[in-house]
CSV table of C-alpha atoms and ligand atoms in Angstrom, one decimal:
chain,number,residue,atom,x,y,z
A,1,UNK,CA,134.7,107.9,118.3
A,2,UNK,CA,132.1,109.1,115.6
A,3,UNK,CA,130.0,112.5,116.2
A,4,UNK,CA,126.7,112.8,117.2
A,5,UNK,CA,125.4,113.5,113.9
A,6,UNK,CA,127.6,111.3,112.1
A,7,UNK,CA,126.1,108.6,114.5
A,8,UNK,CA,122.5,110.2,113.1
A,9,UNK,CA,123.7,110.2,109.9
A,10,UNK,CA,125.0,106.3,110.1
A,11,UNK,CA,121.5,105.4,111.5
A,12,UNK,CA,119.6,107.5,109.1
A,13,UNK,CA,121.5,105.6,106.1
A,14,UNK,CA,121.3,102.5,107.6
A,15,UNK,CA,117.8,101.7,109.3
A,16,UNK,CA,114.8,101.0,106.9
A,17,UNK,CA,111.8,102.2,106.6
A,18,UNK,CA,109.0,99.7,107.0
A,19,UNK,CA,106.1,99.1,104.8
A,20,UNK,CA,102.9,100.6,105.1
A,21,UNK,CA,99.6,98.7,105.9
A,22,UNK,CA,95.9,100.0,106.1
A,23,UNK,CA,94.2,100.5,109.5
A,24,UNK,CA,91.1,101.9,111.0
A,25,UNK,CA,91.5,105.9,111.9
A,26,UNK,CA,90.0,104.9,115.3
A,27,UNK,CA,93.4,103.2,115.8
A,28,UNK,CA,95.5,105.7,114.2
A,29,UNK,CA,96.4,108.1,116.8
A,30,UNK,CA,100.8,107.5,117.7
A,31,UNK,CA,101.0,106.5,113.7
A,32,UNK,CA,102.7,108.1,110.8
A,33,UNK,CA,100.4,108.6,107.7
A,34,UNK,CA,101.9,107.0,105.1
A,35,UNK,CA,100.2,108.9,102.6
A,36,UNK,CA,99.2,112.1,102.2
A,37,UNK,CA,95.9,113.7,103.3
A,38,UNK,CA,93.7,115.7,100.5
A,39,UNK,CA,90.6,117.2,101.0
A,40,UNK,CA,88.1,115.7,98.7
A,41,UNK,CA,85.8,118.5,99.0
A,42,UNK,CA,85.5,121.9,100.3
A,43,UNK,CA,84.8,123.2,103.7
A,44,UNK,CA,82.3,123.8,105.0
A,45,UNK,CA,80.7,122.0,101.9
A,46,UNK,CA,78.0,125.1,102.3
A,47,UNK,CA,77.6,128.8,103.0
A,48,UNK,CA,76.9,128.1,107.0
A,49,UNK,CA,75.2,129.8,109.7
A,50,UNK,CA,77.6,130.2,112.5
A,51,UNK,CA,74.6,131.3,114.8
A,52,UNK,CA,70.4,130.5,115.5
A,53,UNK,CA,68.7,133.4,114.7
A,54,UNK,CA,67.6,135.2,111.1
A,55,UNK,CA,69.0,134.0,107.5
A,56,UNK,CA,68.5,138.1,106.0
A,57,UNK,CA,69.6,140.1,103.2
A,58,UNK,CA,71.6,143.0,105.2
A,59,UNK,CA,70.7,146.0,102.5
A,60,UNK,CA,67.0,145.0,103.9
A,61,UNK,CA,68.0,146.3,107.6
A,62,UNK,CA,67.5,150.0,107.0
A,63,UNK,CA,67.4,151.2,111.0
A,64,UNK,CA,66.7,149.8,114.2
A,65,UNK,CA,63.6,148.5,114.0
A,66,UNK,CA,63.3,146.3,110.4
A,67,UNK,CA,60.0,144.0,109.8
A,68,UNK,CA,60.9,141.4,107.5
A,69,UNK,CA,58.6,138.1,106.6
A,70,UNK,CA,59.7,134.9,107.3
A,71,UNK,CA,59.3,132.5,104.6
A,72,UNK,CA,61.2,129.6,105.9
A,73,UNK,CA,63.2,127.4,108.1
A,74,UNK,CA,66.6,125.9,107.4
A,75,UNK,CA,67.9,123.9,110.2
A,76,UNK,CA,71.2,121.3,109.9
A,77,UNK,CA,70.8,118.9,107.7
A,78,UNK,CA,67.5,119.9,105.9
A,79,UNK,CA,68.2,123.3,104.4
A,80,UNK,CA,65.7,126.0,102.9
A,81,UNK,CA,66.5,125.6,99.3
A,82,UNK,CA,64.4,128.9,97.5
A,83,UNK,CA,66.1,132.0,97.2
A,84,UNK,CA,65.6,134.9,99.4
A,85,UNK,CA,63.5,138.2,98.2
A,86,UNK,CA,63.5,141.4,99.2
A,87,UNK,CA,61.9,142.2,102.7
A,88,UNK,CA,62.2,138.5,103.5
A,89,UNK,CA,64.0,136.6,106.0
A,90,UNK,CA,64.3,132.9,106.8
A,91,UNK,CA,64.6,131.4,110.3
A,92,UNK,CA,68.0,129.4,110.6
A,93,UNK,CA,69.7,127.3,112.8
A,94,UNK,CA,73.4,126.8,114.0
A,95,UNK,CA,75.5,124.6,111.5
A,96,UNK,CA,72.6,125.2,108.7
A,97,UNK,CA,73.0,126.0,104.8
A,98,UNK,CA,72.5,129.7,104.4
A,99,UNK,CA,69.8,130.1,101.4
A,100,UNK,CA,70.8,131.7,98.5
A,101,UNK,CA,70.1,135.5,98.2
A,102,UNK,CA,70.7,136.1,102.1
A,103,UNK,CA,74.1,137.6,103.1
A,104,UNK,CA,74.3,137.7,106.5
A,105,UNK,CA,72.5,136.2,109.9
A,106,UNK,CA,71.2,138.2,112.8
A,107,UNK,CA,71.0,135.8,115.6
A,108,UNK,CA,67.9,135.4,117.4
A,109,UNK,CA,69.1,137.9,120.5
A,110,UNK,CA,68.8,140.6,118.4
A,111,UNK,CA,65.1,139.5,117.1
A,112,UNK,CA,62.0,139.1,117.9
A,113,UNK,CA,59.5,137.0,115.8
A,114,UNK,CA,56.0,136.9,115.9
A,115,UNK,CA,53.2,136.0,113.7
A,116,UNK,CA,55.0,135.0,110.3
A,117,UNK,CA,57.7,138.3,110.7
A,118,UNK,CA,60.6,139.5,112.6
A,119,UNK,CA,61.6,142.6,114.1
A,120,UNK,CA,65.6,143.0,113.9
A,121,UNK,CA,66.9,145.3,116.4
A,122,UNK,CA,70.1,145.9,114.7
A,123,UNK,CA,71.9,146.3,111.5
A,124,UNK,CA,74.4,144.5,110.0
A,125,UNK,CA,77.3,144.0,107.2
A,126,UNK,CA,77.2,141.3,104.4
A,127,UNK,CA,78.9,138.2,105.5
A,128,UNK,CA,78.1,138.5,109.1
A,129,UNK,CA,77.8,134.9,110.8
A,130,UNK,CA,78.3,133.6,108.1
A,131,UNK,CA,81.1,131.2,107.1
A,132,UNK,CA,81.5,131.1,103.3
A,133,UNK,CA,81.8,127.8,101.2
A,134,UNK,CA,85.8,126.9,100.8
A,135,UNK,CA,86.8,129.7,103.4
A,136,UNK,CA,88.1,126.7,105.9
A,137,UNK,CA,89.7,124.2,103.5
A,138,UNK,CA,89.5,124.1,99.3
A,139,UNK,CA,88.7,121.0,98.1
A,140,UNK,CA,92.7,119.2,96.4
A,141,UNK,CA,94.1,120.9,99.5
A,142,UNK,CA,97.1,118.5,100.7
A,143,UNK,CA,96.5,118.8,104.1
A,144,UNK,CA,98.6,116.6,106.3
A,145,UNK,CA,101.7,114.8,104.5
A,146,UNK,CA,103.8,111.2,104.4
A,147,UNK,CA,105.4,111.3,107.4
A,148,UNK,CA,103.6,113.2,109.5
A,149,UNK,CA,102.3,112.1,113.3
A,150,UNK,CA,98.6,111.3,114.0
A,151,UNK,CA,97.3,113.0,116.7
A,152,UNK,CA,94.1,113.8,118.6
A,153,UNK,CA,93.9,117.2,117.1
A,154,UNK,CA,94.8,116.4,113.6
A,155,UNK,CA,92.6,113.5,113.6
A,156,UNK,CA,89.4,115.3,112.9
A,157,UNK,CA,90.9,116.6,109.6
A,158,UNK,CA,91.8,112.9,108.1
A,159,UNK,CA,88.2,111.8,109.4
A,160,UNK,CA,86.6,114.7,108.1
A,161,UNK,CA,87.6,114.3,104.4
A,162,UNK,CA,86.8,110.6,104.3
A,163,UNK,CA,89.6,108.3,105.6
A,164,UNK,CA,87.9,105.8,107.5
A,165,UNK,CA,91.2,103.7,106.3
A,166,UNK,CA,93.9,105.1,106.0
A,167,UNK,CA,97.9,104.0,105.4
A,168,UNK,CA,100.1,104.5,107.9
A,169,UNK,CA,104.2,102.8,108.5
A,170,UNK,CA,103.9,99.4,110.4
A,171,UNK,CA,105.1,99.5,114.5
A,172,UNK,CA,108.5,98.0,114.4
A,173,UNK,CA,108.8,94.9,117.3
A,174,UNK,CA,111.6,95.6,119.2
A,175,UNK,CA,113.2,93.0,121.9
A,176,UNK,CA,114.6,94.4,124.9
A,177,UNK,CA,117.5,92.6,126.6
A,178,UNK,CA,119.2,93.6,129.9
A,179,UNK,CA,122.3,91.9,130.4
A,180,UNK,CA,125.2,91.7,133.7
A,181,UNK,CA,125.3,89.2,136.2
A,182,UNK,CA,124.6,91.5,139.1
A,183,UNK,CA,120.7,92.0,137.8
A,184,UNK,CA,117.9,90.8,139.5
A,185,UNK,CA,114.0,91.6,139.0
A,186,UNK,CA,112.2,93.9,140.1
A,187,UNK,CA,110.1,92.0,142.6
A,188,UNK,CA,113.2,90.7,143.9
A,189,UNK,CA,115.2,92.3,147.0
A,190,UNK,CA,118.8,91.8,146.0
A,191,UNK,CA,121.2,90.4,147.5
A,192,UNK,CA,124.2,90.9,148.5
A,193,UNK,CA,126.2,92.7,144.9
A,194,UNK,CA,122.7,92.4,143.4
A,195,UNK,CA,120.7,95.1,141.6
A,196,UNK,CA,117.5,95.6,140.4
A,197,UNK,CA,116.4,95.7,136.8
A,198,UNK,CA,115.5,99.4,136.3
A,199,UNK,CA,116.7,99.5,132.5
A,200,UNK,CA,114.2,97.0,130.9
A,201,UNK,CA,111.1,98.4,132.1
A,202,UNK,CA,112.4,101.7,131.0
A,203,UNK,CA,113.8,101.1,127.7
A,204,UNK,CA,110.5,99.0,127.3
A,205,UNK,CA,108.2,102.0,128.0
A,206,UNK,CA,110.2,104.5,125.9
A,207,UNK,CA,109.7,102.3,123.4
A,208,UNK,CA,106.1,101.8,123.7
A,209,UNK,CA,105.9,105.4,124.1
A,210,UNK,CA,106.9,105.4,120.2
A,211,UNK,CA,104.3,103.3,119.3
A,212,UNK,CA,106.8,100.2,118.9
A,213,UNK,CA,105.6,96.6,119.8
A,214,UNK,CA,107.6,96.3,122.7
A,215,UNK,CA,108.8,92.7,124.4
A,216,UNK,CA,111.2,92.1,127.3
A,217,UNK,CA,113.1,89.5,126.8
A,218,UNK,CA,114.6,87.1,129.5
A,219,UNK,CA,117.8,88.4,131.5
A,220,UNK,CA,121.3,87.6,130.7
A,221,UNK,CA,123.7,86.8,133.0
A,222,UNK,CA,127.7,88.1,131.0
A,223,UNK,CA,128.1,85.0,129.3
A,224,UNK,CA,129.0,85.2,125.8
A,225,UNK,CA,127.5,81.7,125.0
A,226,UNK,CA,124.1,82.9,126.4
A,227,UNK,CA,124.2,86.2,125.0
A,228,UNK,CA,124.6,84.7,121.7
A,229,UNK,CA,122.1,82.6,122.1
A,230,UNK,CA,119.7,85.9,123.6
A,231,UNK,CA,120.7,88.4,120.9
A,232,UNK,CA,120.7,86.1,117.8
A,233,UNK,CA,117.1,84.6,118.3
A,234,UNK,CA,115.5,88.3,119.2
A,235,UNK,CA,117.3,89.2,116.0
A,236,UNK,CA,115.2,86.8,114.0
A,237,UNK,CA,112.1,87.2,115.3
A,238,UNK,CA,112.2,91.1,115.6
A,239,UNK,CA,113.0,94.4,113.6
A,240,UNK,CA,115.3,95.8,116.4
A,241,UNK,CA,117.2,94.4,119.5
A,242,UNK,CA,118.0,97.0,122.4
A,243,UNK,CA,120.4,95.9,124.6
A,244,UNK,CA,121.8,97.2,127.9
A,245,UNK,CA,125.0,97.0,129.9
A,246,UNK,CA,127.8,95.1,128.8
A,247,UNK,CA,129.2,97.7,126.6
A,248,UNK,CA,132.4,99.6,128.1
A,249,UNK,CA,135.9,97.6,128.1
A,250,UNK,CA,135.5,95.6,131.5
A,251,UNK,CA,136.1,92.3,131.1
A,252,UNK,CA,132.7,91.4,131.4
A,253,UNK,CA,131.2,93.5,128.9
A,254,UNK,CA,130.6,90.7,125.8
A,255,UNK,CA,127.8,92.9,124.0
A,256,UNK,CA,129.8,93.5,121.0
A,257,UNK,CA,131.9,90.4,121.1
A,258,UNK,CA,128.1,88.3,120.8
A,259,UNK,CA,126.5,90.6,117.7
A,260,UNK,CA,130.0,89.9,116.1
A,261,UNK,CA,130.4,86.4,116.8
A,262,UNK,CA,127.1,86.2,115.6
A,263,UNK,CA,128.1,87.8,112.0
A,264,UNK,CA,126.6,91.0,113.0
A,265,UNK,CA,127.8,94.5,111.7
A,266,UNK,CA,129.5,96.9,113.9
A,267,UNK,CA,128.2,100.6,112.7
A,268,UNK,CA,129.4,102.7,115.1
A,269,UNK,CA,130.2,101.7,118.5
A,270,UNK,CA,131.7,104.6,120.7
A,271,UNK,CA,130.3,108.4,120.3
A,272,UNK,CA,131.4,111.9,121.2
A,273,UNK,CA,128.5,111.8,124.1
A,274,UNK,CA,128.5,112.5,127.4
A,275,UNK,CA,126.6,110.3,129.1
A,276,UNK,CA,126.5,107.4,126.7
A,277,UNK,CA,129.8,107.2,124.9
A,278,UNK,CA,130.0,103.1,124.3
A,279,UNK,CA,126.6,103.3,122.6
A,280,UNK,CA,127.1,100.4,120.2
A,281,UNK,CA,124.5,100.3,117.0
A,282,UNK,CA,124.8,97.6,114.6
A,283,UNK,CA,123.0,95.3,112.1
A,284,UNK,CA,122.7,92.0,112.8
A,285,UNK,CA,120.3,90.1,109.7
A,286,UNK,CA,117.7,92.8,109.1
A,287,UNK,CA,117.6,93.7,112.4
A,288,UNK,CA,118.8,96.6,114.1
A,289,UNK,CA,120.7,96.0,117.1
A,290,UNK,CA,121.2,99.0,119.9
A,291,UNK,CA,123.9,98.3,122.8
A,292,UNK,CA,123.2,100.8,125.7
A,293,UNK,CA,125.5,101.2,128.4
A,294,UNK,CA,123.8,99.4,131.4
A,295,UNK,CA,124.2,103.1,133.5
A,296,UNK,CA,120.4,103.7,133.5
A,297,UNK,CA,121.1,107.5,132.7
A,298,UNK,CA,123.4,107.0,129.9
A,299,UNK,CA,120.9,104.5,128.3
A,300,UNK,CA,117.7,107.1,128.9
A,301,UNK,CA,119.9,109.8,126.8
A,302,UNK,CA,121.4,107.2,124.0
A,303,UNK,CA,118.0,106.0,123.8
A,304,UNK,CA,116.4,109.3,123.6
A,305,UNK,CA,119.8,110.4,121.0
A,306,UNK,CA,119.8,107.5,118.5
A,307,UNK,CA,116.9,104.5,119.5
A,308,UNK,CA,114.2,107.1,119.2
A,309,UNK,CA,115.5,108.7,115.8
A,310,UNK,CA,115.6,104.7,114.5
A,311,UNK,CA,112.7,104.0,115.9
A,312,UNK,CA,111.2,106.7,114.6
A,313,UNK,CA,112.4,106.4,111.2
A,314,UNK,CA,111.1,102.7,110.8
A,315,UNK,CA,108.0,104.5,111.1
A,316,UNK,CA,108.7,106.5,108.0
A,317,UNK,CA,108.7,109.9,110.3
A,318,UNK,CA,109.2,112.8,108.9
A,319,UNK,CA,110.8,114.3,111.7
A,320,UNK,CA,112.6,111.6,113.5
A,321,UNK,CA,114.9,113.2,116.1
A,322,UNK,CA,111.9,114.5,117.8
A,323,UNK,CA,111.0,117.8,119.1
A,324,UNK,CA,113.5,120.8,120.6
A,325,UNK,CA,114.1,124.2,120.8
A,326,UNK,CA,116.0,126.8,122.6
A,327,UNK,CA,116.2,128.2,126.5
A,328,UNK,CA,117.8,130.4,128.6
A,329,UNK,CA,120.4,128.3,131.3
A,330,UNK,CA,119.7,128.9,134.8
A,331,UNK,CA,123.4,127.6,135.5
A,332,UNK,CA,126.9,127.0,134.2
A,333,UNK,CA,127.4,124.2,131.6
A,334,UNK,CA,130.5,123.0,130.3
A,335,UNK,CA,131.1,120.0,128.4
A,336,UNK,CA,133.9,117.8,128.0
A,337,UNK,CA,136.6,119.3,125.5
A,338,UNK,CA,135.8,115.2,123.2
A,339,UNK,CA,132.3,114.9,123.6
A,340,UNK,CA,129.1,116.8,123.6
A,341,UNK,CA,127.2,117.4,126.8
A,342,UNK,CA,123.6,116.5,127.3
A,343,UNK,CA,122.7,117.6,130.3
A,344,UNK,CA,119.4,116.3,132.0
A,345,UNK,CA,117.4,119.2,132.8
A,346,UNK,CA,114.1,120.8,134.4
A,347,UNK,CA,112.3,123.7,132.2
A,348,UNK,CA,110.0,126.4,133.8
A,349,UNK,CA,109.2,129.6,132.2
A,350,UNK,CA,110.8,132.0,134.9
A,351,UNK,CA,109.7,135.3,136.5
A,352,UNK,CA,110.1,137.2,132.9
A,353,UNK,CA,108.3,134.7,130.7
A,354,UNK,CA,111.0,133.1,129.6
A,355,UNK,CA,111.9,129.4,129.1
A,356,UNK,CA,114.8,128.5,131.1
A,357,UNK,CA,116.3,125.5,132.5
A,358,UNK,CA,118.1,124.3,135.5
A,359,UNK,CA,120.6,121.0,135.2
A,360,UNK,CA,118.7,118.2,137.3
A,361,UNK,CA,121.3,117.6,140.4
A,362,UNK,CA,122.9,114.3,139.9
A,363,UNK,CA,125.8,111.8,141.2
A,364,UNK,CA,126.5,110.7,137.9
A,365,UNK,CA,125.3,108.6,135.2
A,366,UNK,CA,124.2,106.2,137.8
A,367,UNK,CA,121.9,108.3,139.5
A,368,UNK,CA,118.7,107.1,137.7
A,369,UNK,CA,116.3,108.9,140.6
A,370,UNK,CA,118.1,112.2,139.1
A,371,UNK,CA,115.8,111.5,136.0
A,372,UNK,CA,112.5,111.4,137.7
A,373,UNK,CA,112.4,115.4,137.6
A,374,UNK,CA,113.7,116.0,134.0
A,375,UNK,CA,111.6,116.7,131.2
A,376,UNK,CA,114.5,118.0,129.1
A,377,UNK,CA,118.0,117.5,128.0
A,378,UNK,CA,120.5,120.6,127.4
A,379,UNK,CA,123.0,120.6,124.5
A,380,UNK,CA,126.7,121.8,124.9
A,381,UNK,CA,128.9,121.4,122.2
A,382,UNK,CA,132.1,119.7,123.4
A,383,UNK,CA,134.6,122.1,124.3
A,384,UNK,CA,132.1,124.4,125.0
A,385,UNK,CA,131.2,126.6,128.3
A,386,UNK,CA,127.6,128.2,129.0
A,387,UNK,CA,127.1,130.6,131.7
A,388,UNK,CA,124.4,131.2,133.3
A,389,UNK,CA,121.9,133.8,131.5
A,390,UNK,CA,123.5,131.9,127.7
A,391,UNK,CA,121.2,130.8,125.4
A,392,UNK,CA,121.5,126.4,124.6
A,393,UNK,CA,119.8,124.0,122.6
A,394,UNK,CA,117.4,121.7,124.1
A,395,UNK,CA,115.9,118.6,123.2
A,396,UNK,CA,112.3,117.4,125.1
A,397,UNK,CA,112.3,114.3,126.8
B,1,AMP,P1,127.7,98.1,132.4
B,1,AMP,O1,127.4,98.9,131.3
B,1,AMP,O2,127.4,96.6,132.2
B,1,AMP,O3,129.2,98.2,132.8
B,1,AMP,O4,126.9,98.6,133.7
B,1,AMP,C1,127.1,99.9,134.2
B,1,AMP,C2,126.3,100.1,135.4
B,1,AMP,O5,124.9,100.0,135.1
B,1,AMP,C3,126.6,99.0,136.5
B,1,AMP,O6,126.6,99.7,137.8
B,1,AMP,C4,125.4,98.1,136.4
B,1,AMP,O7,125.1,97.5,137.6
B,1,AMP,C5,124.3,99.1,136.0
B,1,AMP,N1,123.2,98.4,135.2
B,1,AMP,C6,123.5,97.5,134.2
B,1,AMP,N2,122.3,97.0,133.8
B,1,AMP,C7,121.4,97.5,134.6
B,1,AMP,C8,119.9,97.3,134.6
B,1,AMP,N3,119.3,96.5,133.8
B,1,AMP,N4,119.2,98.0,135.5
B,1,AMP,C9,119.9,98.9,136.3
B,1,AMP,N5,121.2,99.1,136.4
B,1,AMP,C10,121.9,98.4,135.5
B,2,MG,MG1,127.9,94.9,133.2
């Protein structure tokens, strides 16, 4: 039984990192830039006028009542390109190039114009409403890195210094696989012994949720002939092969025995976790091949543990284990004394501000409607008590 991050570690050493191609930015968001982002000029580009209004030199605004000509008009895009005398202002627009010789803008509340001058009401320092040349971003700034995630708020930085293309990791394909002889699908009402397949559309959509190019593969009944068959052609045709059920020591659990008839590498294959402990994770060809236990709540957390961090890391991520933090426990915790506890919890930020959480109630690793309220997992080291009011780790869901 390996540790959690000696299960990281084995995955981390062991799953590649795929190769970059170019795509649109439109169709960026979910990837990881595969290069790094560098301003090729500064911004704004221009002194700019943060408001409409008056383009003035503010040593010119003696008292309340200052008459200064208007020579001019810079709006966006077609700017007012003489410089600014004394006792002169020019008219100015939102977003437009501030001519040179002014140092500051009154905006048009505090004016009045009429006939070829303006009255300013007000006085002002230099540099107001004005946002200076290079005071947002210098030009050779390295702005987002290899490895980071695309987003819909960091997007407007690549598009804004030029990448229309830009090179990002390729989306692994991952097969899914269910396997056990008691499954049936979804749109079936089982019969007598019979379950439904809850784990492929799950494993499918966390997945997808990674930006992988998911596909559910047919169902497999425990039959080592046909799960040879099942795993070793999703191995070929795809980067990695997740697998559930069919992984504790039952008689009918063949997982392993089919990746190692099929010459497949056993990495690790039982892990100091709790739910999940016969996670199986081995290499079969160039393919990576995941064995979840078919408990849906042990495979959300393995998947969430190790699928997500290699899935993740085929994508060149930077980060790959995804994002966590620390809360305050709303209950006891206590992990077995061999394996470390992740406990499927519900955060709220309680009366005090604080972010707590509250273990979801569960029967057991079975009791996949448990999962439908947690949107985090708590960590307790194995061996390890937390009483209400402690401090643990968590990781989001
Ligand atoms: P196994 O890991 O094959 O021993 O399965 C453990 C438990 O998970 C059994 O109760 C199975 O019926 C259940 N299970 C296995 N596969 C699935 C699946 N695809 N969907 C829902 N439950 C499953
Ligand atoms: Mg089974």
């Amino acid at each position: 039984m390996i540790s959690i991050k000696n299960a990281n570690n084995s995955i981390k050493r062991t799953v590649p990192t795929l190769e970059p191609e170019a795509i649109a930015i439109r169709s960026s968001v979910g990837r990881i830039l595969a290069e790094d982002i560098v301003a090729d000029m500064d911004l704004p580009p221009f002194d700019r006028s943060m408001m409409d209004g008056f383009a003035v030199r503010a040593a010119d605004l003696a008292g309340p009542h200052s008459t200064l000509k208007v020579v001019g008009e810079s709006a966006a895009g077609r700017g007012w390109h003489h410089e600014l005398s004394r006792g002169e202002a020019v008219r100015i627009m939102t977003g437009a190039p501030v001519p040179k010789g002014a140092d500051a803008v009154i905006r048009v509340e505090d004016t009045s114009e009429n006939d070829g001058s303006v009255v300013i009401g007000t006085v002002v320092k230099r540099g107001t409403s004005i946002v200076k040349r290079g005071s947002e971003v210098r030009s050779g700034r390295v702005l987002l890195s290899k490895g980071d995630l695309i987003t819909p708020y960091n997007i407007a930085t690549i598009a804004a210094f030029g990448y229309a293309e830009l090179q990002v990791y390729k989306r692994p394909t991952i097969s899914v696989i269910s396997t056990g002889s008691e499954i049936v699908t979804i749109a079936t009402t089982p019969k007598q012994d019979q379950i439904r397949n809850s784990n492929s559309v799950m494993i499918a959509s966390m997945a997808a949720a990674l930006n992988a190019k998911v596909e559910i593969r047919p169902h497999v009944m425990d039959d080592i002939a046909n799960l040879k068959r099942a795993v070793g052609s999703a191995s070929e045709r795809s980067d990695m092969v997740v697998l559930t059920g069919g992984v504790s020591v039952g008689k009918y659990d063949l997982t392993k025995d089919a990746i190692i008839g099929l010459g497949g590498k056993i990495i690790f294959d039982k892990v100091r976790l709790k739910p999940g402990k016969p996670t199986v994770f081995a290499m079969l060809g160039n393919a990576c091949v995941f064995g979840l236990p078919g408990n849906p709540v042990s495979a959300a957390v393995a998947f969430r543990l190790f699928v997500q961090a290699a899935i993740m890391r085929m994508q060149g991520a930077g980060s790959p284990l995804g994002s966590g933090g620390k809360a305050l426990t709303n209950a006891e915790l206590k992990a077995p004394t061999e394996r470390d506890l992740y406990q499927l919890s519900r955060s709220e930020i309680d009366t005090k501000g604080r972010l707590s959480i509250s273990p979801v109630q569960t029967r057991g690793s079975s009791d996949l409607a448990s999962m439908r309220v947690a949107d985090c997992l708590a960590v307790v080291p194995r061996g390890t008590r937390n009483q209400p009011g402690d401090i643990v780790d968590i990781l989001w869901l």
